[in-house]
Coordinates of C-alpha atoms in Angstrom, one line a residue:
Chain W
M1 CA -20.1 -35.9 -43.0
P2 CA -19.5 -32.6 -45.1
R3 CA -16.2 -32.0 -46.1
T4 CA -14.6 -28.5 -46.5
G5 CA -11.1 -27.1 -46.7
D6 CA -8.7 -29.0 -48.6
G7 CA -10.8 -31.9 -49.1
H8 CA -8.6 -34.2 -46.8
E9 CA -9.8 -32.7 -43.3
P10 CA -12.3 -34.5 -41.4
S11 CA -14.7 -32.1 -40.1
V12 CA -17.6 -32.1 -37.6
G13 CA -20.9 -30.1 -37.3
G14 CA -20.2 -27.2 -34.8
R15 CA -22.8 -26.2 -32.3
S16 CA -24.3 -23.3 -34.4
G17 CA -24.6 -25.6 -37.5
T18 CA -21.3 -24.3 -38.8
T19 CA -18.8 -26.5 -39.8
V20 CA -15.5 -26.9 -37.8
T21 CA -12.7 -28.6 -39.3
R22 CA -10.0 -30.3 -37.0
R23 CA -7.3 -27.7 -38.3
G24 CA -9.9 -25.0 -37.4
A25 CA -10.5 -26.4 -34.0
L26 CA -6.8 -26.8 -33.4
L27 CA -5.9 -23.1 -34.3
G28 CA -8.9 -22.2 -32.3
L29 CA -7.4 -24.1 -29.2
A30 CA -3.9 -22.4 -30.1
A31 CA -5.8 -19.1 -29.9
V32 CA -7.3 -19.8 -26.6
G33 CA -4.0 -21.0 -25.2
A34 CA -2.1 -17.8 -26.5
I35 CA -4.6 -15.4 -25.1
A36 CA -4.7 -17.2 -21.7
A37 CA -0.8 -17.2 -21.6
A38 CA -0.7 -13.6 -22.2
D39 CA -3.1 -12.9 -19.5
V40 CA -1.5 -15.0 -16.9
G41 CA 2.1 -13.9 -18.0
G42 CA 1.0 -10.3 -17.9
F43 CA -0.5 -10.7 -14.4
L44 CA 2.5 -12.5 -13.1
F45 CA 4.7 -9.8 -14.8
A46 CA 2.8 -7.0 -13.2
G47 CA 3.2 -8.6 -10.0
G48 CA 7.1 -8.5 -10.3
R49 CA 7.3 -12.3 -10.4
L50 CA 9.0 -12.5 -13.7
T51 CA 11.8 -10.0 -12.8
P52 CA 13.6 -11.2 -9.8
D53 CA 16.0 -8.3 -9.8
T54 CA 13.2 -5.7 -9.6
V55 CA 13.3 -4.1 -6.1
T56 CA 9.7 -4.8 -4.6
P57 CA 8.7 -3.7 -1.2
S58 CA 8.8 -7.3 -0.1
R59 CA 12.6 -7.5 -1.2
F60 CA 13.4 -4.2 0.3
V61 CA 12.0 -5.4 3.7
D62 CA 14.1 -8.7 3.2
R63 CA 17.2 -6.6 3.0
F64 CA 16.3 -5.3 6.4
E65 CA 15.9 -8.8 7.8
Q66 CA 19.1 -9.8 6.2
V67 CA 21.0 -7.0 8.0
F68 CA 19.4 -6.9 11.4
G69 CA 17.9 -10.5 11.6
R70 CA 14.2 -11.3 11.8
H71 CA 12.5 -10.4 14.8
E72 CA 8.9 -11.2 14.9
G73 CA 6.3 -8.9 15.9
F74 CA 8.7 -6.1 15.6
R75 CA 9.0 -3.2 12.9
R76 CA 11.7 -3.9 10.6
N77 CA 13.4 -0.6 11.2
H78 CA 13.2 1.5 14.2
A79 CA 12.4 -1.7 16.0
K80 CA 13.1 -0.3 19.5
G81 CA 10.6 2.1 20.6
V82 CA 8.1 3.3 23.1
S83 CA 4.5 4.6 22.7
V84 CA 3.4 8.2 23.7
T85 CA 0.3 10.1 23.6
G86 CA -0.6 14.0 23.9
W87 CA -2.1 16.6 21.6
F88 CA -1.3 19.3 19.0
T89 CA -2.6 23.0 19.6
A90 CA -2.4 25.0 16.2
T91 CA -1.4 28.7 16.4
G92 CA -3.2 29.4 13.2
A93 CA 0.0 30.6 11.2
G94 CA -0.3 27.3 9.0
S95 CA -3.6 28.3 7.6
A96 CA -1.7 31.1 5.7
V97 CA -0.4 28.2 3.3
S98 CA -2.7 25.3 3.9
T99 CA -6.4 24.6 4.4
A100 CA -5.5 21.5 6.5
S101 CA -7.7 21.6 9.6
V102 CA -4.7 20.7 11.7
F103 CA -3.5 24.2 11.5
R104 CA -6.7 26.2 12.1
A105 CA -6.0 28.6 14.8
G106 CA -6.8 27.4 18.3
S107 CA -7.7 23.8 17.2
R108 CA -6.5 20.9 19.5
H109 CA -6.1 17.4 18.0
P110 CA -5.4 14.1 20.0
V111 CA -1.9 12.7 19.0
T112 CA -0.5 9.2 19.2
G113 CA 3.3 8.9 18.7
R114 CA 6.3 6.7 19.0
F115 CA 9.9 7.6 19.8
S116 CA 12.3 5.0 18.7
L117 CA 15.9 4.4 17.5
S118 CA 16.8 3.5 14.2
G119 CA 17.8 -0.2 13.2
G120 CA 16.1 -3.4 13.2
Q121 CA 17.3 -4.8 16.5
P122 CA 14.5 -4.5 19.1
D123 CA 16.8 -4.9 22.0
A124 CA 19.7 -2.9 20.6
A125 CA 21.7 -0.9 23.5
D126 CA 20.9 2.8 23.3
A127 CA 23.8 4.7 22.0
V128 CA 24.2 8.6 21.7
D129 CA 24.9 8.4 17.8
T130 CA 22.0 6.2 16.9
V131 CA 19.4 8.1 14.7
R132 CA 16.3 8.9 16.8
G133 CA 12.9 8.7 15.5
L134 CA 9.5 10.2 16.3
G135 CA 6.5 9.0 14.6
L136 CA 3.1 11.0 15.0
M137 CA -0.4 10.2 14.1
F138 CA -2.8 13.4 14.5
R139 CA -6.5 12.4 14.7
L140 CA -8.3 15.3 12.9
P141 CA -11.9 16.1 12.7
G142 CA -14.1 14.2 10.2
G143 CA -12.1 11.1 10.3
E144 CA -9.1 12.7 8.5
Q145 CA -5.5 11.9 9.9
W146 CA -2.0 13.1 9.4
R147 CA 0.9 10.7 9.9
T148 CA 4.5 11.6 9.8
A149 CA 7.5 9.8 10.5
M150 CA 10.5 12.0 11.6
I151 CA 14.2 11.6 12.6
D152 CA 16.5 13.8 14.4
S153 CA 18.8 14.3 11.3
P154 CA 18.3 17.4 9.3
V155 CA 18.7 15.7 5.8
F156 CA 18.3 12.2 4.9
P157 CA 21.4 10.1 3.8
D158 CA 19.8 8.8 0.7
R159 CA 18.1 10.4 -2.2
T160 CA 16.4 7.3 -3.8
P161 CA 15.3 3.9 -2.4
D162 CA 18.0 2.3 -4.3
G163 CA 20.6 4.2 -2.6
F164 CA 19.0 3.5 0.7
R165 CA 18.9 -0.2 0.0
A166 CA 22.5 -0.2 -1.2
R167 CA 23.6 1.7 2.0
L168 CA 21.9 -0.6 4.2
L169 CA 24.1 -3.5 2.8
A170 CA 27.4 -1.7 2.9
S171 CA 26.8 -0.8 6.6
K172 CA 26.0 -4.2 7.7
K173 CA 28.1 -5.3 10.5
V174 CA 30.8 -7.8 9.9
P175 CA 30.9 -10.7 12.4
D176 CA 34.5 -10.6 13.0
T177 CA 34.7 -6.8 14.0
G178 CA 31.0 -6.1 14.9
K179 CA 31.5 -3.1 12.7
P180 CA 30.7 -2.3 9.0
D181 CA 33.3 -3.1 6.4
P182 CA 35.1 0.2 5.6
A183 CA 35.9 -0.9 2.0
A184 CA 32.2 -1.7 1.4
M185 CA 31.2 1.9 2.8
A186 CA 33.8 3.7 0.8
A187 CA 32.8 1.9 -2.3
F188 CA 29.2 2.8 -1.7
L189 CA 30.0 6.4 -0.9
A190 CA 32.1 6.8 -4.2
C191 CA 29.0 5.8 -6.1
H192 CA 26.8 8.1 -3.8
P193 CA 28.2 11.5 -3.6
E194 CA 24.8 12.8 -2.4
T195 CA 25.1 10.5 0.6
A196 CA 28.6 11.6 1.5
A197 CA 27.5 15.2 1.3
A198 CA 24.4 14.7 3.5
M199 CA 26.5 12.6 6.1
D200 CA 29.0 15.5 6.3
I201 CA 26.1 17.8 7.4
I202 CA 24.6 15.0 9.7
R203 CA 28.1 14.7 11.2
R204 CA 28.4 18.3 12.0
Q205 CA 25.2 18.4 13.8
H206 CA 25.7 18.2 17.6
R207 CA 24.1 15.3 19.3
T208 CA 22.0 16.3 22.1
S209 CA 21.4 14.3 25.5
G210 CA 18.3 12.5 24.7
F211 CA 14.8 12.3 23.0
G212 CA 13.6 15.3 24.9
D213 CA 16.0 17.9 23.5
S214 CA 16.1 16.4 20.1
T215 CA 14.8 18.5 16.9
F216 CA 12.9 15.9 14.4
H217 CA 12.7 16.6 11.0
G218 CA 10.1 15.5 8.4
L219 CA 12.9 15.3 5.9
N220 CA 11.0 15.0 2.7
A221 CA 9.2 17.9 0.9
F222 CA 5.4 18.1 0.9
R223 CA 3.1 20.6 -1.0
C224 CA 0.7 22.7 1.1
T225 CA -2.3 24.2 -0.6
D226 CA -4.0 27.3 0.5
R227 CA -7.9 28.6 0.2
S228 CA -7.1 30.0 -3.1
G229 CA -5.6 26.8 -4.4
A230 CA -2.1 28.2 -4.6
S231 CA 0.5 25.5 -3.4
V232 CA 3.9 25.9 -2.0
P233 CA 6.6 23.2 -1.1
V234 CA 7.1 22.9 2.8
R235 CA 9.3 20.9 5.1
W236 CA 8.5 20.7 8.8
R237 CA 10.4 20.1 12.0
L238 CA 9.8 20.0 15.6
V239 CA 11.8 22.1 17.8
P240 CA 12.0 21.2 21.7
E241 CA 11.0 23.6 24.3
Q242 CA 13.1 21.6 26.5
A243 CA 16.4 23.2 27.3
V244 CA 19.1 21.4 24.9
R245 CA 21.9 19.7 26.7
Q246 CA 25.1 18.1 25.5
P247 CA 25.2 14.2 26.0
G248 CA 26.5 13.9 29.5
A249 CA 27.6 11.5 32.1
E250 CA 24.5 9.5 31.8
E251 CA 25.6 8.3 28.3
G252 CA 25.8 4.6 28.2
S253 CA 24.9 4.2 31.9
G254 CA 22.4 1.6 30.9
R255 CA 21.3 -0.5 28.0
D256 CA 18.2 1.7 27.8
Y257 CA 19.4 4.9 29.1
L258 CA 17.9 7.1 26.5
F259 CA 14.5 5.6 27.0
D260 CA 14.7 5.5 30.7
A261 CA 15.4 9.1 30.7
L262 CA 12.4 10.0 28.3
V263 CA 10.3 7.9 30.7
R264 CA 11.3 9.8 33.7
E265 CA 11.0 13.4 32.0
V266 CA 7.4 12.6 30.7
T267 CA 6.4 11.1 34.0
R268 CA 7.6 14.5 35.8
G269 CA 5.7 16.6 33.2
P270 CA 4.6 17.2 29.8
L271 CA 7.3 17.7 27.1
R272 CA 6.7 20.1 24.4
W273 CA 8.0 20.8 20.7
R274 CA 7.1 23.7 18.5
M275 CA 6.2 22.6 14.9
I276 CA 8.2 24.8 12.4
L277 CA 6.9 24.8 8.8
T278 CA 9.6 25.9 6.4
I279 CA 8.4 27.5 3.0
G280 CA 10.5 26.5 0.0
E281 CA 11.0 28.8 -2.8
A282 CA 11.6 28.3 -6.6
G283 CA 14.7 26.1 -7.3
D284 CA 14.7 24.5 -3.7
P285 CA 14.9 20.8 -4.4
T286 CA 11.5 19.0 -3.5
D287 CA 12.7 15.7 -4.8
D288 CA 16.1 15.4 -2.8
A289 CA 15.9 15.0 0.8
T290 CA 19.8 14.9 0.9
R291 CA 20.0 18.8 0.4
P292 CA 19.0 21.1 3.0
W293 CA 17.2 24.3 1.9
P294 CA 18.8 27.5 2.4
A295 CA 18.7 28.8 6.0
D296 CA 17.0 32.1 5.2
R297 CA 13.6 30.6 4.1
T298 CA 10.5 31.8 5.6
S299 CA 9.3 29.7 8.5
L300 CA 6.0 29.5 10.2
D301 CA 5.4 28.5 13.7
V302 CA 2.2 26.4 13.4
G303 CA 1.5 24.9 16.7
T304 CA 2.9 23.0 19.7
L305 CA 3.1 19.2 20.2
T306 CA 2.7 18.3 23.9
V307 CA 3.6 14.9 25.1
D308 CA 2.1 14.1 28.4
A309 CA 1.8 10.2 28.8
I310 CA 4.1 7.4 27.8
D311 CA 3.3 3.6 27.7
T312 CA 5.1 0.3 26.9
E313 CA 4.2 -0.6 23.4
G314 CA 1.2 -2.8 23.4
P315 CA -2.4 -3.5 21.8
G316 CA -4.0 -0.4 20.4
N317 CA -1.2 2.1 21.0
A318 CA 1.6 3.1 18.9
R319 CA 2.7 -0.5 18.4
D320 CA -0.1 -0.9 16.1
V321 CA 0.3 2.3 13.9
N322 CA 1.9 2.3 10.6
F323 CA 3.4 5.9 10.6
D324 CA 3.0 6.1 6.9
P325 CA 4.1 9.5 5.8
L326 CA 1.5 9.5 2.9
V327 CA -1.5 9.4 5.2
L328 CA -2.3 13.2 4.8
P329 CA -4.9 15.5 5.6
N330 CA -6.6 17.7 2.7
G331 CA -4.4 20.7 2.4
I332 CA -1.1 18.6 2.6
A333 CA 0.0 16.6 -0.3
P334 CA 3.0 14.6 -1.3
S335 CA 5.8 16.3 -3.3
D336 CA 7.7 14.5 -6.2
D337 CA 10.2 13.1 -3.9
P338 CA 10.7 9.4 -5.0
L339 CA 11.3 8.5 -1.2
L340 CA 7.7 9.2 -0.3
S341 CA 6.0 6.5 -2.2
A342 CA 8.7 4.0 -1.4
R343 CA 8.6 4.8 2.4
S344 CA 4.8 4.3 2.2
A345 CA 5.3 1.0 0.4
V346 CA 8.0 -0.5 2.7
Y347 CA 6.2 0.7 6.0
A348 CA 3.0 -1.2 4.6
E349 CA 5.2 -4.3 4.0
S350 CA 6.7 -4.0 7.5
F351 CA 3.2 -3.6 9.0
D352 CA 1.8 -6.4 7.1
R353 CA 4.6 -8.7 8.2
R354 CA 4.5 -7.8 11.9
S355 CA 0.8 -7.6 12.2
G356 CA 0.3 -11.4 11.9
E357 CA 3.4 -12.4 14.1
P358 CA 3.2 -13.3 17.8
K359 CA 4.1 -10.1 19.9
A360 CA 7.2 -10.3 22.0
P361 CA 7.2 -7.8 24.9
S362 CA 8.8 -4.4 24.1
R363 CA 12.4 -3.9 25.5
V364 CA 11.4 -0.6 26.6
T365 CA 9.1 -1.3 29.7
V366 CA 7.7 1.9 31.3
A367 CA 6.7 0.5 34.6
E368 CA 10.4 -0.9 35.2
V369 CA 12.0 2.6 35.0
P370 CA 12.9 3.8 38.5
D371 CA 11.5 7.2 39.2
E372 CA 14.9 8.6 40.3
R373 CA 18.3 7.3 40.0
Chain A
M1 CA -37.1 -15.2 -31.6
S2 CA -37.2 -11.7 -30.0
D3 CA -33.9 -10.1 -28.9
S4 CA -34.7 -10.5 -25.4
R5 CA -35.1 -14.1 -25.5
T6 CA -31.5 -14.7 -27.1
R7 CA -29.5 -12.0 -25.6
Y8 CA -29.1 -10.6 -22.0
A9 CA -30.9 -7.4 -21.3
F10 CA -29.2 -4.2 -22.4
T11 CA -28.4 -3.1 -18.7
S12 CA -26.8 -6.8 -18.1
R13 CA -24.6 -6.3 -21.1
L14 CA -23.6 -2.8 -20.2
L15 CA -22.9 -3.8 -16.5
H16 CA -20.8 -6.9 -17.8
W17 CA -18.6 -5.0 -20.0
A18 CA -18.1 -1.9 -17.5
M19 CA -17.3 -4.4 -14.8
A20 CA -15.0 -6.5 -17.1
I21 CA -12.9 -3.4 -17.7
L22 CA -12.7 -2.1 -14.2
V23 CA -12.2 -5.7 -12.5
V24 CA -9.5 -6.8 -14.9
A25 CA -7.8 -3.1 -14.5
Q26 CA -8.2 -3.4 -10.8
L27 CA -6.5 -7.0 -10.7
F28 CA -3.5 -5.9 -12.7
L29 CA -3.3 -2.6 -10.7
G30 CA -3.6 -4.3 -7.2
V31 CA -0.8 -6.9 -7.8
A32 CA 1.4 -4.2 -9.5
M33 CA 0.7 -1.9 -6.4
V34 CA 2.1 -4.3 -3.9
A35 CA 5.2 -5.1 -6.0
S36 CA 6.1 -1.4 -6.5
L37 CA 8.1 1.4 -4.6
D38 CA 7.6 4.3 -7.0
A39 CA 4.0 3.8 -8.4
Y40 CA 2.8 2.4 -5.0
H41 CA 1.2 5.6 -3.7
L42 CA -0.4 6.6 -7.1
L43 CA -1.7 3.1 -7.6
R44 CA -3.1 3.0 -4.0
T45 CA -4.9 6.3 -4.5
V46 CA -6.7 4.8 -7.7
H47 CA -7.1 1.2 -6.1
Q48 CA -9.3 2.2 -3.1
P49 CA -12.1 4.3 -4.9
L50 CA -11.9 1.7 -7.9
G51 CA -12.5 -1.0 -5.5
F52 CA -15.5 0.9 -4.0
A53 CA -16.9 1.6 -7.4
I54 CA -16.7 -2.2 -8.1
L55 CA -18.5 -3.1 -4.9
V56 CA -21.4 -0.7 -5.9
L57 CA -21.6 -2.0 -9.4
A58 CA -21.5 -5.6 -8.0
V59 CA -24.5 -5.0 -5.9
V60 CA -26.4 -3.1 -8.7
R61 CA -25.5 -6.0 -11.1
I62 CA -26.8 -8.5 -8.6
G63 CA -30.1 -6.7 -8.2
N64 CA -30.2 -6.5 -12.1
R65 CA -29.6 -10.3 -12.4
I66 CA -32.6 -10.9 -10.1
V67 CA -34.7 -8.6 -12.2
H68 CA -33.6 -9.9 -15.8
R69 CA -33.2 -13.6 -16.1
P70 CA -30.6 -14.6 -18.5
P71 CA -31.6 -15.8 -21.8
P72 CA -31.9 -19.6 -22.3
S73 CA -28.5 -21.3 -23.3
S74 CA -29.4 -23.7 -26.0
G75 CA -26.9 -26.5 -27.0
M76 CA -25.4 -26.8 -23.4
R77 CA -25.3 -30.0 -21.7
P78 CA -26.7 -30.2 -18.1
A79 CA -23.3 -30.5 -16.5
E80 CA -22.0 -27.6 -18.9
R81 CA -24.9 -25.3 -17.5
M82 CA -24.1 -26.3 -14.0
V83 CA -20.4 -25.1 -14.5
A84 CA -21.5 -21.9 -16.2
T85 CA -24.1 -21.1 -13.4
G86 CA -21.6 -22.0 -10.7
S87 CA -18.8 -19.9 -12.0
E88 CA -21.4 -17.0 -12.6
Y89 CA -22.4 -17.2 -8.8
L90 CA -18.7 -17.4 -7.7
L91 CA -17.7 -14.5 -9.7
Y92 CA -20.6 -12.6 -8.4
G93 CA -19.6 -13.8 -4.8
L94 CA -16.1 -12.8 -5.2
L95 CA -17.0 -9.3 -6.8
V96 CA -18.6 -8.4 -3.5
L97 CA -16.3 -10.2 -1.1
Q98 CA -13.0 -9.0 -2.3
P99 CA -13.7 -5.4 -2.1
V100 CA -15.4 -5.8 1.3
T101 CA -12.5 -7.7 2.6
G102 CA -10.2 -4.8 1.4
W103 CA -12.5 -2.1 3.1
A104 CA -12.5 -4.5 6.3
M105 CA -8.7 -4.8 6.2
L106 CA -8.2 -1.1 6.1
S107 CA -10.5 -0.7 9.0
A108 CA -8.7 -3.3 11.0
G109 CA -5.5 -1.8 10.1
G110 CA -6.7 1.6 11.5
F111 CA -6.2 3.5 8.2
P112 CA -8.4 6.3 7.0
I113 CA -10.3 5.1 3.9
A114 CA -10.5 8.1 1.4
L115 CA -12.4 7.9 -1.7
T116 CA -12.1 11.3 -2.8
A117 CA -10.8 14.5 -1.0
Q118 CA -14.3 15.0 0.4
L119 CA -15.6 11.5 0.8
S120 CA -14.1 8.9 3.0
L121 CA -15.8 5.6 4.3
P122 CA -16.3 4.7 7.7
A123 CA -14.6 1.7 9.4
I124 CA -16.5 -1.8 9.3
A125 CA -14.4 -3.7 11.4
P126 CA -12.5 -3.2 14.8
R127 CA -8.8 -1.9 14.8
D128 CA -7.0 -5.0 15.6
P129 CA -3.4 -6.4 14.2
D130 CA -4.4 -10.0 14.1
L131 CA -7.7 -9.2 12.3
Y132 CA -5.9 -7.0 10.1
A133 CA -3.4 -9.7 9.3
V134 CA -6.1 -12.2 8.3
L135 CA -7.9 -9.8 6.2
R136 CA -4.7 -8.9 4.4
Q137 CA -3.7 -12.4 3.7
S138 CA -7.5 -13.1 2.7
H139 CA -7.5 -10.0 0.3
T140 CA -4.5 -11.6 -1.4
V141 CA -5.9 -15.0 -1.7
L142 CA -9.1 -13.7 -3.0
G143 CA -7.4 -11.5 -5.5
Y144 CA -5.6 -14.6 -7.1
L145 CA -9.0 -16.4 -6.8
L146 CA -10.8 -13.7 -8.6
F147 CA -8.0 -13.7 -11.4
A148 CA -8.2 -17.3 -11.8
A149 CA -12.0 -17.4 -11.9
F150 CA -11.6 -14.4 -14.6
T151 CA -9.0 -16.4 -16.7
A152 CA -11.2 -19.4 -16.6
H153 CA -14.3 -17.4 -17.7
L154 CA -12.2 -15.8 -20.5
C155 CA -10.8 -19.2 -21.5
A156 CA -14.4 -20.7 -21.5
I157 CA -15.8 -17.9 -23.8
L158 CA -12.6 -18.2 -26.2
F159 CA -13.1 -22.0 -26.4
H160 CA -16.7 -21.4 -27.4
T161 CA -15.9 -18.7 -29.8
F162 CA -12.9 -20.0 -31.5
V163 CA -13.4 -23.8 -31.0
L164 CA -17.0 -24.5 -30.9
R165 CA -17.9 -21.5 -32.8
D166 CA -21.3 -21.5 -31.3
R167 CA -21.8 -17.6 -31.3
I168 CA -22.6 -17.6 -27.7
L169 CA -20.6 -14.4 -27.4
G170 CA -23.2 -12.6 -29.3
R171 CA -25.6 -13.0 -26.3
M172 CA -23.2 -10.4 -24.5
T173 CA -22.0 -8.3 -27.0
L174 CA -23.1 -4.4 -27.2
S175 CA -23.6 -4.3 -30.8
R176 CA -26.8 -2.9 -31.8
R177 CA -27.8 -5.5 -34.3
P178 CA -27.9 -8.9 -32.4
R179 CA -26.6 -12.0 -34.5
P180 CA -29.5 -14.3 -34.7
A181 CA -29.2 -17.1 -32.1
P182 CA -28.4 -20.4 -33.5
P183 CA -31.1 -23.0 -33.6
P184 CA -30.4 -25.9 -31.0
Q185 CA -28.2 -28.5 -32.5
R186 CA -28.1 -32.1 -32.1
R187 CA -24.6 -32.6 -30.7
D188 CA -22.3 -34.7 -32.8
P189 CA -20.9 -37.5 -30.8
E190 CA -17.8 -37.8 -32.7
F191 CA -16.3 -34.4 -31.8
R192 CA -15.7 -33.8 -28.2
V193 CA -13.4 -31.3 -27.2
S194 CA -14.4 -30.5 -23.6

C-alpha cells in the first residue's frame, strides 16, 4: 500500500487512482457534514423554525384562536357572516386614474360578497358596536379578479401587524368579568398612541342601524396607474344609497338581529352602494391606515355595487372565498402599507386552516329569517 | 475517450445548473414565504412564475434526457448505480409534480394565477375547499420531500468529491475543458465508507 502524508497515515487507493489518506477522508466527511448542516439549517431558519419569537402567519392566526377559541370550518376573524351576490356597474370616472377593466365606463361585473361581524366567534350575538365587514370579489374580463375586504370604520386601529396582534391580546375578555382587562388595554394604548388616536376617530363616528346603511372603507392605500403610466395613491369606500338611520328599537331584538334585518332588506329589493375613490396627494400617508387623509381630497364616483341576492354560507359561495386584499387587477397595485402583505398572509393561513376542516352550519341561516316581524 | 462519452451533453449540463439555482432558490423562497408577514406578498409574486418556469424546464429536461443518454458511470457498484438512477428519477418526478400541485392548489382555492401582468394560467382543478386543503398539504409535503432529495443529492456529490475523490463531478461541470475521466478502478476492499 503506498504511503503518503506524514508517513504514519494508512492510505487507500481512491476510485480515480488518487490516493486518499484516512485523514483526508475524515476531512472530506467533515466538509460534507458542514455543508449539509448549513443547507438544512438555512432551510429551517428561512422557514422560521429556529426563531420561535418571530411572528409568522401561523403564529398570528394562533393568537386569534387563543383569544376567540378554535371554531372548525370558520374564518378565524369575521367568523360570523352571510354570502351575497350582485354586480358592479362602472361610471367610467375611475378610468381617469386607472387602466383597471373594472372601471371602464358602462362595464358590468359579477360580484360575490360577504357581510360579517368582526371577531372569531361564529355564533356571537349581534351588537351595534361590533365592527361590520364587507368582503367583495369582482370577476373581471380575462380571468382577472379584484378582491377587497372592508370594514365600517373610517380608519384602522393599527398601523402594523405587531400592533394588531398586541391589541388582540390586550382586548381578550377576562373570564371573571366577560370584558377586556382595562389595565391591559391602557398599557397597550400607552405604547401605541397611533391606535389611541385612531380609536378616537372611530368612536366619534355615529353608528348606523345595520349593514344596509353602513359605509364600508377599504382602509389601506393602493396605487392606481393610468394609461400614461402615472400612478396616484388611492383609498376607496362604499357609501350606501339606502337612507342612513340611527340604531333604533330593533337593537338587541334578537341574537342575529343585524343579519336578520339584512336578509329582509335584500329580500325586499336590491341594496346599492356608490364606490368612491379618493385620490391622495403628496404627503398623505400611504403606509399608515390609522391616519385619515384630509377631507378636501378629490373623490371620484367610480360606480355602483348592487346586492340583489343573499344566501346562507355554503359550498361555492362566499364561504369558500378568501377575500385577500392583494388579489388585484392590472391598474391597481399595493401601496407601501405594511398591513397589506400581512393581511394577505394571515388571510391565506386562515383559509388554509378552515378549508380542510369539517364545516358546521353557519349561524346566519337565510331561510329561517321570517319575512316580516 | 471523447468528451461526449465521459460527460453529460452540454444541454444537459446547462439545464442541470440552471434548474439547480432556480429550484434551490424556490425551496428557500417558498418556506420563507409561508413564514413571513412582511415579505409574503413579494415572495408570492416571485414564487408563482418561478414555479411555472421550473415546470417548463423540467419538461424540457425530461425530453432532453430521453434524447441524450447520460455518460457511463465507471467505478460504481450495481447497487450504487440503482440508487443514483432512482434518485435521478425521483428528482425528475418531484420537479414536475410539485409545480403541478401548486398550480392545481391555486385552481382549487379559486385564486387567479398570474404569471405576469399580461399572462395568467387557466385553472386545472375544480374549485373545492376540500380538494384545496389536500393539495395545499401535499404541496408542503412534496416541498419538504424535494428539499430532502436535493440535500441527499448534494451530500452524495460532496461525498464523491471530497471523500472518494473520484472526480465524478467533472461529468456535470460547465468548464470548457473537461477533466479526463478516470480509468475504471479495481475497488479496494479495505476502504469502504459507504
